[in-house]
Amino acid sequence: MFAVIRTGGKQYRVAQDQLVTVERLDAEPGSSVTLDQVLMLGGEGAVQIGTPVLVGASVTAEVVEQTRGPKIIIFKKKRRQNYRRKKGHRQDLTVLKITAIAGA
């Protein structure tokens, strides 16, 4: 069974016992979080599609760790103007392990 969930402005296709890296969630490592924005359920039998979310469906996940993504360099330049700006950015991420998918 799989589910399509929405968190952090992005959509993820998840299955049980899968590790997923999502935008930062406020939770301690080892704690459990419930994601209730389930857009689709599929697997055995018919596929259920929400409009936009399935009421009553949820995905339970365990927080494995809080981490950061790779460094992204932002470089701006205007030629012949002696204008150069260099900035770096690392996104805060949360690694989740999907423990259960509950249907509607």
PDB file of C-alpha atoms in Angstrom:
ATOM      1  CA  MET A   1       0.000   0.000   0.000  1.00  0.00           C
ATOM      2  CA  PHE A   2       1.227   3.503  -0.789  1.00  0.00           C
ATOM      3  CA  ALA A   3       0.052   7.051  -0.125  1.00  0.00           C
ATOM      4  CA  VAL A   4       0.715  10.466  -1.608  1.00  0.00           C
ATOM      5  CA  ILE A   5       1.121  13.038   1.169  1.00  0.00           C
ATOM      6  CA  ARG A   6       1.621  16.796   1.191  1.00  0.00           C
ATOM      7  CA  THR A   7       4.011  18.455   3.645  1.00  0.00           C
ATOM      8  CA  GLY A   8       6.199  21.515   3.383  1.00  0.00           C
ATOM      9  CA  GLY A   9       4.567  22.582   0.117  1.00  0.00           C
ATOM     10  CA  LYS A  10       5.693  19.415  -1.673  1.00  0.00           C
ATOM     11  CA  GLN A  11       4.112  16.038  -2.435  1.00  0.00           C
ATOM     12  CA  TYR A  12       5.721  12.688  -1.605  1.00  0.00           C
ATOM     13  CA  ARG A  13       4.797   9.117  -2.561  1.00  0.00           C
ATOM     14  CA  VAL A  14       5.418   6.979   0.519  1.00  0.00           C
ATOM     15  CA  ALA A  15       5.107   3.333   1.480  1.00  0.00           C
ATOM     16  CA  GLN A  16       5.468   1.542   4.804  1.00  0.00           C
ATOM     17  CA  ASP A  17       9.036   1.231   6.226  1.00  0.00           C
ATOM     18  CA  GLN A  18      10.331   3.829   3.728  1.00  0.00           C
ATOM     19  CA  LEU A  19      12.727   6.639   4.670  1.00  0.00           C
ATOM     20  CA  VAL A  20      11.627  10.061   3.414  1.00  0.00           C
ATOM     21  CA  THR A  21      13.467  13.388   3.668  1.00  0.00           C
ATOM     22  CA  VAL A  22      11.000  16.280   4.006  1.00  0.00           C
ATOM     23  CA  GLU A  23      11.096  19.963   4.931  1.00  0.00           C
ATOM     24  CA  ARG A  24      11.777  20.608   8.617  1.00  0.00           C
ATOM     25  CA  LEU A  25       9.095  19.488  11.081  1.00  0.00           C
ATOM     26  CA  ASP A  26       9.130  20.571  14.731  1.00  0.00           C
ATOM     27  CA  ALA A  27       9.649  17.185  16.372  1.00  0.00           C
ATOM     28  CA  GLU A  28      12.409  15.506  18.346  1.00  0.00           C
ATOM     29  CA  PRO A  29      14.254  12.469  16.955  1.00  0.00           C
ATOM     30  CA  GLY A  30      12.525   9.298  18.117  1.00  0.00           C
ATOM     31  CA  SER A  31       9.100  10.924  18.384  1.00  0.00           C
ATOM     32  CA  SER A  32       6.100  10.071  16.234  1.00  0.00           C
ATOM     33  CA  VAL A  33       4.293  12.476  13.886  1.00  0.00           C
ATOM     34  CA  THR A  34       0.961  12.110  12.093  1.00  0.00           C
ATOM     35  CA  LEU A  35       0.611  13.523   8.592  1.00  0.00           C
ATOM     36  CA  ASP A  36      -3.084  14.010   7.818  1.00  0.00           C
ATOM     37  CA  GLN A  37      -2.811  15.695   4.415  1.00  0.00           C
ATOM     38  CA  VAL A  38      -3.171  12.483   2.394  1.00  0.00           C
ATOM     39  CA  LEU A  39      -3.957  13.207  -1.265  1.00  0.00           C
ATOM     40  CA  MET A  40      -4.169   9.632  -2.556  1.00  0.00           C
ATOM     41  CA  LEU A  41      -4.174   6.027  -1.342  1.00  0.00           C
ATOM     42  CA  GLY A  42      -3.347   3.079  -3.567  1.00  0.00           C
ATOM     43  CA  GLY A  43      -2.094  -0.459  -3.540  1.00  0.00           C
ATOM     44  CA  GLU A  44      -4.369  -3.439  -3.066  1.00  0.00           C
ATOM     45  CA  GLY A  45      -7.652  -2.875  -4.858  1.00  0.00           C
ATOM     46  CA  ALA A  46      -9.071   0.464  -5.926  1.00  0.00           C
ATOM     47  CA  VAL A  47      -7.225   3.772  -5.773  1.00  0.00           C
ATOM     48  CA  GLN A  48      -8.756   6.482  -3.578  1.00  0.00           C
ATOM     49  CA  ILE A  49      -8.221  10.079  -4.657  1.00  0.00           C
ATOM     50  CA  GLY A  50      -9.053  13.024  -2.425  1.00  0.00           C
ATOM     51  CA  THR A  51     -10.594  16.360  -3.388  1.00  0.00           C
ATOM     52  CA  PRO A  52      -8.043  17.703  -2.405  1.00  0.00           C
ATOM     53  CA  VAL A  53      -7.428  15.495   0.681  1.00  0.00           C
ATOM     54  CA  LEU A  54      -8.916  12.228   1.899  1.00  0.00           C
ATOM     55  CA  VAL A  55     -10.946  12.818   5.052  1.00  0.00           C
ATOM     56  CA  GLY A  56      -9.977  10.378   7.807  1.00  0.00           C
ATOM     57  CA  ALA A  57      -6.816   9.098   6.130  1.00  0.00           C
ATOM     58  CA  SER A  58      -3.459   9.602   7.827  1.00  0.00           C
ATOM     59  CA  VAL A  59       0.166   8.524   7.672  1.00  0.00           C
ATOM     60  CA  THR A  60       2.136   7.908  10.871  1.00  0.00           C
ATOM     61  CA  ALA A  61       5.901   8.363  10.787  1.00  0.00           C
ATOM     62  CA  GLU A  62       8.799   8.247  13.231  1.00  0.00           C
ATOM     63  CA  VAL A  63      11.372  11.054  13.200  1.00  0.00           C
ATOM     64  CA  VAL A  64      14.793   9.500  12.552  1.00  0.00           C
ATOM     65  CA  GLU A  65      16.906  12.680  12.577  1.00  0.00           C
ATOM     66  CA  GLN A  66      16.989  16.425  11.963  1.00  0.00           C
ATOM     67  CA  THR A  67      19.585  17.232   9.296  1.00  0.00           C
ATOM     68  CA  ARG A  68      20.556  19.848   6.720  1.00  0.00           C
ATOM     69  CA  GLY A  69      20.726  19.635   2.953  1.00  0.00           C
ATOM     70  CA  PRO A  70      23.705  20.362   0.713  1.00  0.00           C
ATOM     71  CA  LYS A  71      25.041  23.900   0.462  1.00  0.00           C
ATOM     72  CA  ILE A  72      23.599  25.910  -2.419  1.00  0.00           C
ATOM     73  CA  ILE A  73      25.596  28.907  -3.710  1.00  0.00           C
ATOM     74  CA  ILE A  74      23.665  31.994  -4.822  1.00  0.00           C
ATOM     75  CA  PHE A  75      25.879  34.246  -6.970  1.00  0.00           C
ATOM     76  CA  LYS A  76      24.628  37.520  -8.470  1.00  0.00           C
ATOM     77  CA  LYS A  77      26.651  39.582 -10.935  1.00  0.00           C
ATOM     78  CA  LYS A  78      26.047  42.600 -13.135  1.00  0.00           C
ATOM     79  CA  ARG A  79      28.740  42.852 -15.739  1.00  0.00           C
ATOM     80  CA  ARG A  80      30.835  45.996 -16.021  1.00  0.00           C
ATOM     81  CA  GLN A  81      29.270  47.422 -12.843  1.00  0.00           C
ATOM     82  CA  ASN A  82      31.619  45.848 -10.255  1.00  0.00           C
ATOM     83  CA  TYR A  83      28.549  44.256  -8.624  1.00  0.00           C
ATOM     84  CA  ARG A  84      29.051  40.772  -7.178  1.00  0.00           C
ATOM     85  CA  ARG A  85      27.165  39.120  -4.303  1.00  0.00           C
ATOM     86  CA  LYS A  86      27.790  35.598  -3.036  1.00  0.00           C
ATOM     87  CA  LYS A  87      25.508  33.894  -0.509  1.00  0.00           C
ATOM     88  CA  GLY A  88      25.147  30.309   0.670  1.00  0.00           C
ATOM     89  CA  HIS A  89      22.092  28.409   1.875  1.00  0.00           C
ATOM     90  CA  ARG A  90      21.470  25.046   3.548  1.00  0.00           C
ATOM     91  CA  GLN A  91      17.895  23.865   3.939  1.00  0.00           C
ATOM     92  CA  ASP A  92      16.786  22.326   7.254  1.00  0.00           C
ATOM     93  CA  LEU A  93      15.396  18.814   6.672  1.00  0.00           C
ATOM     94  CA  THR A  94      13.735  16.047   8.670  1.00  0.00           C
ATOM     95  CA  VAL A  95      14.239  12.340   7.922  1.00  0.00           C
ATOM     96  CA  LEU A  96      11.080  10.290   8.544  1.00  0.00           C
ATOM     97  CA  LYS A  97      10.484   6.543   8.620  1.00  0.00           C
ATOM     98  CA  ILE A  98       6.924   5.676   7.620  1.00  0.00           C
ATOM     99  CA  THR A  99       5.416   3.325  10.202  1.00  0.00           C
ATOM    100  CA  ALA A 100       1.724   3.075   9.261  1.00  0.00           C
ATOM    101  CA  ILE A 101      -0.762   4.168   6.591  1.00  0.00           C
ATOM    102  CA  ALA A 102      -4.382   4.408   7.742  1.00  0.00           C
ATOM    103  CA  GLY A 103      -7.164   4.498   5.144  1.00  0.00           C
ATOM    104  CA  ALA A 104     -10.261   6.663   5.127  1.00  0.00           C
TER     105      ALA A 104
END
